[in-house]
């Protein structure tokens, strides 16, 4: 079926469910685990759910539709899901709540099997390739009062035109590609999100122009490997329509930079092996592209990187950083690091510490290696004992935190351009925003500053946020 027709059909199911729910004042809750891609998927789910007549629940005990959008990148997400399912059982018994679980973890057969065996009250399981069919699946669950599983093993198409309910009115994320072809040996993503496929330039640009019209100032481009945008299509001669000169990630940045109203462009995550010069040039040239670049390292050891299938060495990563630093004024970097990958020796780990010391990251997202069933890493012999993993993790954390504390000092007394996002969650009387380098700044100010980019003088630092003052 053609994509537009399929979406049209889902819109009809939205109307059907809305009709069933008429005058019932139903509520929903959604729990999102994992990455920004999942958050973006949840925004689409919320868009569909709200159109079907549900409003967001304010009381966790009074929920008619409970949705969990799962992640399976690391093990702790599984513990969290099963914990949450325990809680939902009681809600189901008390209120007849419809329980729907979707997302990456549902692409793993051992997980869906466990849910069916141990949590039979769950009404609906849906995967990463069937998200757009949520209205139809929900309709079936309500009408036919049956349990339903809708999971596809093959990668789906790229669906356009789903309703979306965004979390923020200041910044928005825009998916530019789905899936991943890299098969890093620790990572489950290629198995649950399928092969790489890019959204068409015109669809992306139309979404971004519409966001600008609605007043959004910041856009984050999402994909597992954003800097290979349209590469699969180019290499395999898959026809795609160029739009505003867009045929690569660099040209996409260039085009978005010209959209009136959009003031900031971010993207996650690029892969170091695909960081071509044209992308570096556009980051330097495009005034709206934030100069904080997330550049996942994973490990600083050339040998570990080889076994991880990352396709770069320690030195190549450091050379890339040097090149970027010389070509992009005011560049700051953030990264992802895994400790305790199979076979990681003390020396390998010290290589990781060495890269951290040399690069001076603005932010480091640190992970303890977690075995994922079905990945090559899981089958490797030299698994690292938990105790060593934790010790290394703590050593890395200590180094990172000392660097962040030192780095924060550099902000004191500087003037920073801050996009004001809203009221501070911890203090109603304060506003919160972010610098170009993605640092949180809290300050006193009037509500009409929300969604403005203003100058703030940084007056103090507190590890995870800065305090600012209007100038
Ligand atoms: N164990 C630990 N961390 C992982 N990541 C991906 N897979 C694993 C795993 N099996 C981390 C990587 C990636 C980030 C999103 O999650 O650092 O960049
Ligand atoms: Fe996973 Fe590697 Fe693909 Fe990132 S690039 S999603 S770490 S396989």
Short mmCIF file of C-alpha atoms and ligand atoms in Angstrom, two decimals:
data_model
loop_
_atom_site.label_atom_id
_atom_site.label_comp_id
_atom_site.label_asym_id
_atom_site.label_seq_id
_atom_site.Cartn_x
_atom_site.Cartn_y
_atom_site.Cartn_z
CA UNK A 1 0.00 0.00 0.00
CA UNK A 2 1.21 3.51 -0.74
CA UNK A 3 2.47 5.36 2.31
CA UNK A 4 0.04 8.25 1.96
CA UNK A 5 -2.85 5.78 1.66
CA UNK A 6 -1.71 3.89 4.74
CA UNK A 7 -1.54 7.09 6.79
CA UNK A 8 -4.96 8.08 5.46
CA UNK A 9 -6.28 4.73 6.70
CA UNK A 10 -4.78 5.31 10.14
CA UNK A 11 -6.44 8.72 10.28
CA UNK A 12 -9.75 6.95 9.74
CA UNK A 13 -8.96 4.64 12.67
CA UNK A 14 -8.20 7.73 14.77
CA UNK A 15 -11.74 8.92 14.02
CA UNK A 16 -13.20 5.49 14.82
CA UNK A 17 -11.47 5.30 18.22
CA UNK A 18 -12.48 8.90 18.92
CA UNK A 19 -16.08 7.91 18.26
CA UNK A 20 -15.80 4.91 20.61
CA UNK A 21 -14.33 7.14 23.31
CA UNK A 22 -16.87 9.93 22.93
CA UNK A 23 -18.00 11.53 26.23
CA UNK A 24 -15.87 9.10 28.26
CA UNK A 25 -13.19 11.60 29.39
CA UNK A 26 -10.42 9.02 29.10
CA UNK A 27 -6.83 9.58 30.19
CA UNK A 28 -3.46 8.20 29.11
CA UNK A 29 0.08 7.98 30.40
CA UNK A 30 3.27 7.35 28.49
CA UNK A 31 6.65 6.26 29.81
CA UNK A 32 9.53 6.78 27.41
CA UNK A 33 12.85 5.05 27.89
CA UNK A 34 16.08 5.64 26.05
CA UNK A 35 17.27 8.06 23.45
CA UNK A 36 15.95 11.19 21.75
CA UNK A 37 14.77 9.09 18.83
CA UNK A 38 12.44 7.27 21.21
CA UNK A 39 11.28 10.58 22.68
CA UNK A 40 10.46 11.73 19.17
CA UNK A 41 8.54 8.50 18.53
CA UNK A 42 6.63 9.10 21.78
CA UNK A 43 5.70 12.59 20.60
CA UNK A 44 4.14 10.93 17.55
CA UNK A 45 2.33 8.41 19.75
CA UNK A 46 1.00 11.25 21.93
CA UNK A 47 -0.12 13.10 18.79
CA UNK A 48 -2.19 10.10 17.70
CA UNK A 49 -3.46 9.27 21.20
CA UNK A 50 -4.66 12.81 21.91
CA UNK A 51 -6.45 12.94 18.57
CA UNK A 52 -8.26 9.77 19.63
CA UNK A 53 -9.76 11.62 22.58
CA UNK A 54 -7.43 10.81 25.47
CA UNK A 55 -5.98 13.53 27.69
CA UNK A 56 -2.76 13.18 29.64
CA UNK A 57 -3.42 11.77 33.11
CA UNK A 58 -2.49 13.91 36.09
CA UNK A 59 -3.00 11.10 38.60
CA UNK A 60 -1.00 7.90 37.99
CA UNK A 61 -3.77 5.88 39.64
CA UNK A 62 -6.36 7.11 37.13
CA UNK A 63 -5.12 6.02 33.74
CA UNK A 64 -7.22 4.39 31.02
CA UNK A 65 -4.46 3.81 28.48
CA UNK A 66 -0.89 3.16 29.68
CA UNK A 67 1.82 3.15 27.02
CA UNK A 68 5.46 2.24 27.51
CA UNK A 69 7.92 3.06 24.75
CA UNK A 70 10.91 0.83 25.47
CA UNK A 71 14.64 0.94 24.80
CA UNK A 72 16.99 -2.03 24.73
CA UNK A 73 20.40 -0.43 24.33
CA UNK A 74 21.39 -1.32 27.88
CA UNK A 75 20.27 -3.93 30.38
CA UNK A 76 18.88 -1.60 33.06
CA UNK A 77 15.98 -0.66 30.75
CA UNK A 78 14.74 -4.24 30.98
CA UNK A 79 14.68 -4.20 34.77
CA UNK A 80 12.79 -0.93 34.59
CA UNK A 81 10.19 -2.31 32.17
CA UNK A 82 9.49 -5.38 34.27
CA UNK A 83 9.27 -3.25 37.40
CA UNK A 84 6.79 -0.95 35.72
CA UNK A 85 4.71 -3.90 34.45
CA UNK A 86 4.38 -5.08 38.03
CA UNK A 87 2.81 -1.72 38.92
CA UNK A 88 0.51 -1.73 35.91
CA UNK A 89 -0.92 -5.13 36.80
CA UNK A 90 -2.61 -3.60 39.80
CA UNK A 91 -3.99 -0.74 37.68
CA UNK A 92 -5.31 -3.23 35.13
CA UNK A 93 -7.13 -5.18 37.86
CA UNK A 94 -8.53 -2.04 39.46
CA UNK A 95 -9.56 -0.06 36.43
CA UNK A 96 -9.28 -2.19 33.30
CA UNK A 97 -6.52 0.03 31.95
CA UNK A 98 -5.40 -0.83 28.42
CA UNK A 99 -1.67 -1.61 28.55
CA UNK A 100 0.37 -1.13 25.35
CA UNK A 101 4.10 -1.69 25.07
CA UNK A 102 6.12 -0.64 22.08
CA UNK A 103 9.56 0.35 20.88
CA UNK A 104 12.95 -1.28 20.45
CA UNK A 105 12.69 -3.97 23.12
CA UNK A 106 9.62 -5.41 21.38
CA UNK A 107 11.83 -6.35 18.41
CA UNK A 108 13.58 -8.87 20.69
CA UNK A 109 11.84 -12.24 20.69
CA UNK A 110 13.06 -13.32 24.14
CA UNK A 111 11.44 -10.19 25.61
CA UNK A 112 8.04 -10.54 23.92
CA UNK A 113 8.03 -14.19 24.93
CA UNK A 114 8.68 -13.26 28.55
CA UNK A 115 5.92 -10.62 28.51
CA UNK A 116 3.40 -13.04 27.08
CA UNK A 117 4.32 -15.71 29.62
CA UNK A 118 4.71 -13.62 32.75
CA UNK A 119 2.54 -10.56 32.14
CA UNK A 120 -0.49 -11.92 30.25
CA UNK A 121 -2.58 -8.87 31.14
CA UNK A 122 -0.67 -6.74 28.60
CA UNK A 123 -3.08 -5.89 25.77
CA UNK A 124 -0.85 -4.78 22.95
CA UNK A 125 2.73 -5.19 21.78
CA UNK A 126 3.99 -3.08 18.89
CA UNK A 127 7.45 -2.74 17.38
CA UNK A 128 9.58 -0.01 15.86
CA UNK A 129 8.28 -0.60 12.33
CA UNK A 130 4.57 -0.54 13.21
CA UNK A 131 4.31 2.62 15.32
CA UNK A 132 2.23 4.37 12.66
CA UNK A 133 -0.41 1.62 13.00
CA UNK A 134 -1.10 2.41 16.66
CA UNK A 135 -4.64 3.75 15.97
CA UNK A 136 -5.65 0.59 14.08
CA UNK A 137 -4.11 -1.71 16.70
CA UNK A 138 -5.79 0.17 19.54
CA UNK A 139 -9.12 0.05 17.73
CA UNK A 140 -8.81 -3.73 17.43
CA UNK A 141 -7.94 -4.09 21.12
CA UNK A 142 -10.96 -2.03 22.17
CA UNK A 143 -13.44 -3.47 19.66
CA UNK A 144 -12.40 -7.09 19.59
CA UNK A 145 -11.32 -7.23 23.24
CA UNK A 146 -8.39 -9.36 22.16
CA UNK A 147 -4.70 -9.26 22.92
CA UNK A 148 -2.72 -8.05 19.94
CA UNK A 149 0.88 -8.27 18.75
CA UNK A 150 1.95 -6.15 15.81
CA UNK A 151 5.67 -6.50 15.25
CA UNK A 152 7.51 -6.64 11.92
CA UNK A 153 11.02 -8.07 11.66
CA UNK A 154 11.88 -6.28 8.46
CA UNK A 155 12.45 -2.56 8.37
CA UNK A 156 9.39 -0.57 7.54
CA UNK A 157 9.09 2.38 5.24
CA UNK A 158 9.52 5.98 6.28
CA UNK A 159 6.09 7.25 7.23
CA UNK A 160 5.21 10.91 6.76
CA UNK A 161 2.27 12.90 8.01
CA UNK A 162 1.60 11.37 11.44
CA UNK A 163 0.13 13.79 13.98
CA UNK A 164 2.63 14.86 16.62
CA UNK A 165 2.31 16.37 20.08
CA UNK A 166 5.63 17.98 20.94
CA UNK A 167 6.94 18.21 24.48
CA UNK A 168 8.38 21.71 24.12
CA UNK A 169 7.28 24.82 22.25
CA UNK A 170 10.85 26.14 22.07
CA UNK A 171 12.90 23.26 20.71
CA UNK A 172 11.89 20.36 18.49
CA UNK A 173 13.56 17.23 17.23
CA UNK A 174 13.28 16.13 13.65
CA UNK A 175 14.17 12.60 12.57
CA UNK A 176 16.23 12.67 9.38
CA UNK A 177 17.01 8.98 9.09
CA UNK A 178 16.03 5.66 10.61
CA UNK A 179 18.06 2.55 11.30
CA UNK A 180 21.78 1.86 11.24
CA UNK A 181 24.17 -0.09 9.00
CA UNK A 182 27.26 0.07 11.18
CA UNK A 183 26.91 -3.00 13.38
CA UNK A 184 29.21 -1.91 16.18
CA UNK A 185 29.75 -5.22 17.95
CA UNK A 186 28.25 -4.11 21.30
CA UNK A 187 25.14 -2.55 19.84
CA UNK A 188 21.62 -3.92 19.42
CA UNK A 189 20.27 -0.94 17.44
CA UNK A 190 20.86 -2.30 13.90
CA UNK A 191 18.89 -5.42 14.86
CA UNK A 192 15.89 -3.58 16.29
CA UNK A 193 15.75 -0.45 14.14
CA UNK A 194 16.66 -2.10 10.84
CA UNK A 195 18.73 -0.82 7.93
CA UNK A 196 19.59 2.80 7.34
CA UNK A 197 17.04 4.78 5.36
CA UNK A 198 16.85 8.53 5.02
CA UNK A 199 13.82 10.76 4.95
CA UNK A 200 13.43 12.75 1.79
CA UNK A 201 14.88 16.30 1.81
CA UNK A 202 11.55 17.90 0.92
CA UNK A 203 9.72 16.21 3.82
CA UNK A 204 12.39 17.29 6.30
CA UNK A 205 12.48 20.88 5.03
CA UNK A 206 8.70 21.19 5.09
CA UNK A 207 8.60 19.96 8.67
CA UNK A 208 11.31 22.41 9.72
CA UNK A 209 9.68 25.36 7.94
CA UNK A 210 6.39 24.52 9.64
CA UNK A 211 8.15 24.37 13.02
CA UNK A 212 9.69 27.78 12.34
CA UNK A 213 6.23 29.12 11.50
CA UNK A 214 4.94 27.79 14.82
CA UNK A 215 7.70 29.70 16.61
CA UNK A 216 10.23 26.96 17.32
CA UNK A 217 13.76 28.35 17.56
CA UNK A 218 15.88 25.22 17.99
CA UNK A 219 15.93 22.07 15.90
CA UNK A 220 17.76 18.84 16.75
CA UNK A 221 18.28 16.52 13.80
CA UNK A 222 18.04 12.89 14.83
CA UNK A 223 19.44 9.67 13.42
CA UNK A 224 21.71 6.81 14.48
CA UNK A 225 24.33 8.03 12.07
CA UNK A 226 23.31 11.49 10.91
CA UNK A 227 26.40 12.30 8.89
CA UNK A 228 25.72 9.45 6.50
CA UNK A 229 22.39 11.06 5.60
CA UNK A 230 21.40 9.92 2.05
CA UNK A 231 24.63 7.93 1.71
CA UNK A 232 22.95 4.55 1.23
CA UNK A 233 20.70 6.12 -1.39
CA UNK A 234 23.65 7.74 -3.23
CA UNK A 235 25.85 4.62 -3.12
CA UNK A 236 23.14 2.26 -4.33
CA UNK A 237 21.73 4.59 -6.95
CA UNK A 238 18.39 4.65 -5.15
CA UNK A 239 16.46 7.50 -6.71
CA UNK A 240 15.70 10.44 -4.45
CA UNK A 241 14.52 13.89 -5.25
CA UNK A 242 16.95 16.70 -4.47
CA UNK A 243 15.31 19.67 -2.86
CA UNK A 244 16.93 23.06 -2.31
CA UNK A 245 20.25 21.46 -3.32
CA UNK A 246 20.12 18.82 -0.56
CA UNK A 247 21.89 15.55 -1.39
CA UNK A 248 24.05 14.97 1.72
CA UNK A 249 24.28 15.88 5.41
CA UNK A 250 26.44 18.93 4.66
CA UNK A 251 23.97 20.32 2.13
CA UNK A 252 21.11 19.61 4.56
CA UNK A 253 22.80 21.75 7.24
CA UNK A 254 23.34 24.49 4.66
CA UNK A 255 19.67 24.50 3.66
CA UNK A 256 18.32 24.48 7.23
CA UNK A 257 20.62 27.34 8.14
CA UNK A 258 18.66 29.50 5.70
CA UNK A 259 15.26 28.86 7.31
CA UNK A 260 13.97 32.11 8.82
CA UNK A 261 12.96 31.80 12.45
CA UNK A 262 15.19 28.81 13.24
CA UNK A 263 18.05 30.12 15.36
CA UNK A 264 19.82 26.97 16.48
CA UNK A 265 20.58 23.66 14.81
CA UNK A 266 21.90 20.64 16.68
CA UNK A 267 22.31 17.02 15.60
CA UNK A 268 22.84 13.60 17.24
CA UNK A 269 24.68 11.40 16.59
CA UNK A 270 27.34 11.58 13.93
CA UNK A 271 29.91 8.80 13.51
CA UNK A 272 33.60 9.83 13.55
CA UNK A 273 34.37 7.63 10.53
CA UNK A 274 31.90 9.57 8.38
CA UNK A 275 32.92 13.07 9.50
CA UNK A 276 33.80 14.40 6.08
CA UNK A 277 35.38 17.80 5.38
CA UNK A 278 32.24 19.19 3.76
CA UNK A 279 30.37 18.67 7.05
CA UNK A 280 33.15 20.35 9.06
CA UNK A 281 33.08 23.26 6.62
CA UNK A 282 29.31 23.71 6.97
CA UNK A 283 29.46 23.59 10.78
CA UNK A 284 32.06 26.37 10.65
CA UNK A 285 30.15 28.39 8.06
CA UNK A 286 26.56 28.07 9.24
CA UNK A 287 25.99 30.57 12.03
CA UNK A 288 22.96 28.70 13.37
CA UNK A 289 24.71 25.35 13.78
CA UNK A 290 25.67 25.07 17.45
CA UNK A 291 29.38 24.62 17.99
CA UNK A 292 28.92 21.81 20.50
CA UNK A 293 29.37 18.64 18.51
CA UNK A 294 28.61 15.21 19.92
CA UNK A 295 31.34 12.87 18.69
CA UNK A 296 30.95 9.37 20.16
CA UNK A 297 34.35 7.93 21.10
CA UNK A 298 33.24 4.63 22.75
CA UNK A 299 36.82 3.67 23.60
CA UNK A 300 40.25 5.32 23.39
CA UNK A 301 42.04 2.05 22.65
CA UNK A 302 42.75 1.24 19.02
CA UNK A 303 42.49 -2.49 19.73
CA UNK A 304 39.14 -2.19 21.52
CA UNK A 305 37.86 0.08 18.74
CA UNK A 306 38.85 -2.58 16.20
CA UNK A 307 36.94 -5.29 18.06
CA UNK A 308 34.02 -2.89 18.50
CA UNK A 309 33.99 -2.49 14.68
CA UNK A 310 34.18 1.29 14.98
CA UNK A 311 36.50 1.66 11.95
CA UNK A 312 38.81 4.34 13.39
CA UNK A 313 41.89 4.29 15.61
CA UNK A 314 42.73 6.34 18.69
CA UNK A 315 45.01 8.52 16.60
CA UNK A 316 42.45 9.01 13.83
CA UNK A 317 39.92 10.18 16.41
CA UNK A 318 42.43 12.60 17.92
CA UNK A 319 43.40 13.87 14.45
CA UNK A 320 39.76 14.46 13.61
CA UNK A 321 39.31 16.44 16.84
CA UNK A 322 42.39 18.55 16.03
CA UNK A 323 41.16 19.22 12.51
CA UNK A 324 37.72 20.22 13.79
CA UNK A 325 39.20 22.44 16.49
CA UNK A 326 41.33 24.34 13.98
CA UNK A 327 38.54 24.76 11.45
CA UNK A 328 35.60 25.48 13.74
CA UNK A 329 36.06 28.51 16.02
CA UNK A 330 34.71 28.04 19.58
CA UNK A 331 34.18 24.31 19.06
CA UNK A 332 33.23 22.24 22.11
CA UNK A 333 32.74 18.48 22.11
CA UNK A 334 30.68 15.91 23.94
CA UNK A 335 30.99 12.14 23.68
CA UNK A 336 29.77 8.65 24.61
CA UNK A 337 32.14 6.17 26.26
CA UNK A 338 31.66 2.50 27.10
CA UNK A 339 33.83 0.96 29.82
CA UNK A 340 34.41 -2.73 30.29
CA UNK A 341 33.95 -3.93 26.72
CA UNK A 342 35.08 -7.60 26.38
CA UNK A 343 38.85 -7.89 26.31
CA UNK A 344 39.45 -4.33 27.59
CA UNK A 345 42.76 -4.41 29.47
CA UNK A 346 44.03 -1.91 32.04
CA UNK A 347 46.17 -0.40 29.26
CA UNK A 348 43.18 -0.13 26.92
CA UNK A 349 41.23 1.65 29.63
CA UNK A 350 44.12 4.03 30.22
CA UNK A 351 43.99 4.90 26.52
CA UNK A 352 40.38 5.97 27.07
CA UNK A 353 41.42 8.14 30.03
CA UNK A 354 44.19 9.55 27.87
CA UNK A 355 41.80 10.66 25.12
CA UNK A 356 39.50 12.24 27.72
CA UNK A 357 42.45 14.16 29.17
CA UNK A 358 43.57 15.32 25.73
CA UNK A 359 40.22 16.35 24.25
CA UNK A 360 38.65 18.10 27.28
CA UNK A 361 35.04 17.21 26.51
CA UNK A 362 32.26 19.55 27.51
CA UNK A 363 30.16 16.54 28.49
CA UNK A 364 30.77 12.77 28.61
CA UNK A 365 27.95 10.23 28.64
CA UNK A 366 29.47 7.19 30.34
CA UNK A 367 28.14 3.64 30.08
CA UNK A 368 29.10 0.35 31.62
CA UNK A 369 29.21 -2.32 28.90
CA UNK A 370 26.04 -4.35 28.88
CA UNK A 371 25.76 -7.70 27.07
CA UNK A 372 23.03 -7.64 24.43
CA UNK A 373 21.68 -10.95 23.17
CA UNK A 374 22.25 -11.34 19.43
CA UNK A 375 25.26 -9.00 19.20
CA UNK A 376 28.84 -10.24 18.55
CA UNK A 377 29.98 -8.66 21.84
CA UNK A 378 27.74 -11.00 23.81
CA UNK A 379 29.51 -14.04 22.37
CA UNK A 380 33.04 -12.77 23.05
CA UNK A 381 35.03 -14.78 25.55
CA UNK A 382 36.90 -12.22 27.58
CA UNK A 383 33.94 -10.61 29.37
CA UNK A 384 35.08 -8.20 32.07
CA UNK A 385 33.94 -8.96 35.65
CA UNK A 386 31.40 -6.51 37.06
CA UNK A 387 33.71 -5.38 39.81
CA UNK A 388 36.40 -4.25 37.37
CA UNK A 389 33.81 -2.59 35.14
CA UNK A 390 32.48 -0.58 38.08
CA UNK A 391 35.94 0.38 39.30
CA UNK A 392 36.89 1.64 35.84
CA UNK A 393 33.59 3.45 35.49
CA UNK A 394 34.21 5.27 38.76
CA UNK A 395 37.74 6.23 37.74
CA UNK A 396 36.45 7.65 34.47
CA UNK A 397 33.64 9.46 36.27
CA UNK A 398 36.09 11.06 38.65
CA UNK A 399 38.23 12.32 35.79
CA UNK A 400 35.23 13.60 33.84
CA UNK A 401 33.77 15.41 36.84
CA UNK A 402 37.06 17.09 37.66
CA UNK A 403 37.30 18.27 34.07
CA UNK A 404 33.73 19.57 34.09
CA UNK A 405 34.34 21.48 37.33
CA UNK A 406 37.45 23.01 35.80
CA UNK A 407 35.65 23.78 32.57
CA UNK A 408 32.74 25.43 34.39
CA UNK A 409 35.18 27.95 35.88
CA UNK A 410 35.88 29.20 32.36
CA UNK A 411 32.27 30.35 32.06
CA UNK A 412 32.38 32.61 35.12
CA UNK A 413 32.03 36.30 34.16
CA UNK A 414 31.52 35.51 30.49
CA UNK A 415 28.46 36.65 28.54
CA UNK A 416 26.55 33.71 27.05
CA UNK A 417 23.73 33.66 24.52
CA UNK A 418 21.00 31.58 26.15
CA UNK A 419 17.82 30.24 24.56
CA UNK A 420 15.24 30.47 27.36
CA UNK A 421 13.25 27.23 27.55
CA UNK A 422 10.85 27.84 30.44
CA UNK A 423 10.50 27.84 34.19
CA UNK A 424 13.10 25.93 36.15
CA UNK A 425 11.73 22.58 37.34
CA UNK A 426 13.31 22.94 40.76
CA UNK A 427 12.48 26.58 41.36
CA UNK A 428 9.26 28.15 40.02
CA UNK A 429 10.69 31.65 40.40
CA UNK A 430 13.61 31.02 38.10
CA UNK A 431 13.90 30.52 34.36
CA UNK A 432 16.08 27.96 32.64
CA UNK A 433 17.79 27.93 29.28
CA UNK A 434 20.81 26.62 27.45
CA UNK A 435 23.99 28.03 25.99
CA UNK A 436 25.22 27.19 22.50
CA UNK A 437 27.37 24.55 24.23
CA UNK A 438 24.21 23.04 25.76
CA UNK A 439 25.01 24.09 29.35
CA UNK A 440 21.95 24.68 31.52
CA UNK A 441 21.75 28.23 32.87
CA UNK A 442 19.29 29.19 35.62
CA UNK A 443 18.44 32.87 36.18
CA UNK A 444 15.80 35.25 37.49
CA UNK A 445 13.60 36.73 34.80
CA UNK A 446 10.10 37.44 33.56
CA UNK A 447 8.07 34.78 31.73
CA UNK A 448 7.97 36.80 28.51
CA UNK A 449 11.63 35.89 27.99
CA UNK A 450 10.64 32.28 27.29
CA UNK A 451 11.56 31.31 23.71
CA UNK A 452 13.95 34.28 23.39
CA UNK A 453 17.70 34.17 22.94
CA UNK A 454 19.17 36.59 25.48
CA UNK A 455 22.56 37.57 26.84
CA UNK A 456 23.31 36.36 30.35
CA UNK A 457 26.35 37.00 32.48
CA UNK A 458 27.46 33.81 34.23
CA UNK A 459 27.89 34.50 37.94
CA UNK A 460 28.44 31.05 39.45
CA UNK A 461 28.81 27.37 38.59
CA UNK A 462 27.26 24.32 40.25
CA UNK A 463 28.60 21.24 38.44
CA UNK A 464 25.50 20.47 36.33
CA UNK A 465 24.24 24.02 35.81
CA UNK A 466 25.39 27.63 35.75
CA UNK A 467 23.76 30.63 37.40
CA UNK A 468 23.26 33.66 35.17
CA UNK A 469 22.19 37.28 35.45
CA UNK A 470 20.55 39.43 32.80
CA UNK A 471 22.80 42.12 31.33
N1 LIG B 1 26.49 -1.40 26.53
C1 LIG B 1 26.76 -0.17 27.01
N2 LIG B 1 26.57 0.96 26.32
C2 LIG B 1 26.07 0.85 25.08
N3 LIG B 1 25.78 1.78 24.16
C3 LIG B 1 25.28 1.16 23.07
N4 LIG B 1 25.24 -0.17 23.27
C4 LIG B 1 25.74 -0.39 24.50
C5 LIG B 1 25.97 -1.56 25.28
N5 LIG B 1 25.70 -2.77 24.82
C6 LIG B 1 26.02 3.21 24.36
C7 LIG B 1 26.97 3.76 23.29
C8 LIG B 1 26.07 4.58 22.42
C9 LIG B 1 25.04 5.05 23.41
C10 LIG B 1 23.79 5.54 22.82
O1 LIG B 1 24.82 3.93 24.22
O2 LIG B 1 27.93 4.57 23.92
O3 LIG B 1 26.73 5.64 21.77
FE1 LIG B 2 24.83 1.28 17.44
FE2 LIG B 2 27.16 1.78 16.22
FE3 LIG B 2 24.84 2.09 14.86
FE4 LIG B 2 25.47 3.81 16.83
S1 LIG B 2 26.61 3.52 14.92
S2 LIG B 2 23.47 2.81 16.51
S3 LIG B 2 26.54 2.50 18.28
S4 LIG B 2 25.67 0.18 15.65
#
